[in-house]
Short mmCIF file of C-alpha atoms in Angstrom, two decimals:
data_model
loop_
_atom_site.label_atom_id
_atom_site.label_comp_id
_atom_site.label_asym_id
_atom_site.label_seq_id
_atom_site.Cartn_x
_atom_site.Cartn_y
_atom_site.Cartn_z
CA MET U 1 -16.29 8.95 12.08
CA GLY U 2 -16.31 7.07 15.38
CA ASP U 3 -12.74 6.52 16.76
CA LYS U 4 -10.83 6.56 13.06
CA ARG U 5 -8.50 9.22 12.71
CA GLU U 6 -9.42 11.71 9.77
CA ASP U 7 -5.45 11.85 8.81
CA GLU U 8 -5.42 8.21 8.07
CA VAL U 9 -6.93 5.94 5.04
CA TYR U 10 -8.21 2.60 6.20
CA GLY U 11 -8.78 -0.42 3.73
CA LEU U 12 -9.88 -4.04 4.09
CA GLY U 13 -8.53 -5.62 7.30
CA GLY U 14 -6.45 -8.71 7.40
CA GLY U 15 -7.21 -11.34 9.92
CA TRP U 16 -8.08 -15.37 10.52
CA PHE U 17 -11.58 -14.80 9.02
CA THR U 18 -11.42 -11.93 6.90
CA THR U 19 -9.25 -10.88 3.49
CA LYS U 20 -6.07 -10.08 3.42
CA PRO U 21 -5.03 -6.12 3.70
CA THR U 22 -5.59 -3.91 0.75
CA LEU U 23 -3.28 -0.88 1.12
CA ALA U 24 0.29 -0.26 0.07
CA ARG U 25 2.47 2.85 0.42
CA TRP U 26 4.37 3.44 -3.02
CA ASN U 27 7.92 4.66 -2.21
CA ASP U 28 9.58 4.26 -5.38
CA ALA U 29 10.59 7.24 -7.70
CA GLY U 30 8.85 5.82 -10.58
CA LYS U 31 4.91 5.87 -11.76
CA PRO U 32 3.43 2.81 -10.37
CA ALA U 33 1.92 0.18 -12.79
CA ARG U 34 -0.98 -2.04 -12.12
CA GLU U 35 1.38 -5.19 -11.68
CA LYS U 36 3.82 -3.65 -9.37
CA CYS U 37 1.15 -2.19 -7.32
CA ALA U 38 -0.83 -5.67 -7.05
CA ALA U 39 2.62 -7.18 -6.27
CA LEU U 40 3.37 -4.51 -3.13
CA ILE U 41 -0.14 -4.91 -1.75
CA ALA U 42 0.22 -8.62 -1.62
CA THR U 43 3.79 -8.74 -0.05
CA GLN U 44 3.55 -5.27 2.09
CA GLY U 45 -0.56 -4.42 2.45
CA GLU U 46 -1.39 -2.94 5.39
CA GLU U 47 -4.93 -2.30 6.86
CA THR U 48 -4.07 1.78 8.11
CA LEU U 49 -1.87 4.38 6.49
CA SER U 50 -1.19 7.63 7.53
CA ILE U 51 -1.87 10.53 4.66
CA SER U 52 0.61 13.38 3.95
CA THR U 53 0.61 15.60 0.88
CA GLY U 54 2.29 13.89 -1.99
CA SER U 55 2.26 10.51 -0.45
CA ARG U 56 1.25 7.62 -3.12
CA TYR U 57 -0.71 4.59 -2.35
CA CYS U 58 -1.34 1.48 -3.90
CA VAL U 59 -5.07 0.18 -3.16
CA LYS U 60 -7.38 -2.91 -4.35
CA SER U 61 -11.23 -2.59 -4.51
CA ALA U 62 -13.56 -4.91 -2.90
CA LYS U 63 -14.02 -6.16 -6.69
CA GLY U 64 -10.20 -6.47 -7.09
CA ARG U 65 -9.79 -3.65 -9.27
CA ILE U 66 -6.04 -2.29 -8.66
CA ALA U 67 -5.69 1.43 -8.48
CA ALA U 68 -2.54 4.20 -7.78
CA VAL U 69 -3.59 7.01 -5.69
CA THR U 70 -1.59 10.44 -5.15
CA VAL U 71 -2.61 12.72 -2.59
CA ASP U 72 -2.13 16.47 -4.03
CA ALA U 73 -3.43 18.26 -0.81
CA LEU U 74 -4.69 18.09 2.73
CA ASP U 75 -6.34 19.93 5.02
CA SER U 76 -5.42 18.41 8.44
CA THR U 77 -8.15 20.42 10.30
CA SER U 78 -11.12 18.86 8.41
CA GLY U 79 -9.58 15.64 7.36
CA SER U 80 -10.24 16.19 3.68
CA TYR U 81 -7.85 15.97 0.96
CA MET U 82 -7.60 15.79 -2.69
CA GLY U 83 -5.73 13.68 -5.18
CA SER U 84 -5.15 12.00 -8.42
CA ILE U 85 -6.05 8.33 -8.97
CA THR U 86 -5.65 5.76 -11.59
CA VAL U 87 -8.06 2.65 -11.86
CA TRP U 88 -6.69 -0.35 -13.88
CA ASP U 89 -9.38 -3.07 -15.24
CA THR U 90 -9.03 -6.44 -13.40
CA ALA U 91 -6.70 -8.63 -14.54
CA PRO U 92 -7.21 -11.26 -17.62
#
């Protein structure tokens, strides 16, 4: 995996000639909704976020779909993790 850390999640990077970041950490107590995830990514998007058990993220796919990801288990030795994901259709 080159110089990428195994305990991080990577999205599309933002920059002068590239797209805006596509990851955001969901810290609210409630369940994420598509519209709130999309707004969070637009306002607080990151290129890289650390992963820990129980952490939740909003992500945007290369095709513009929004998803919510929850990390259920993490094996820091191997860098693998298990989680649950909800993917919403693209906005109308």
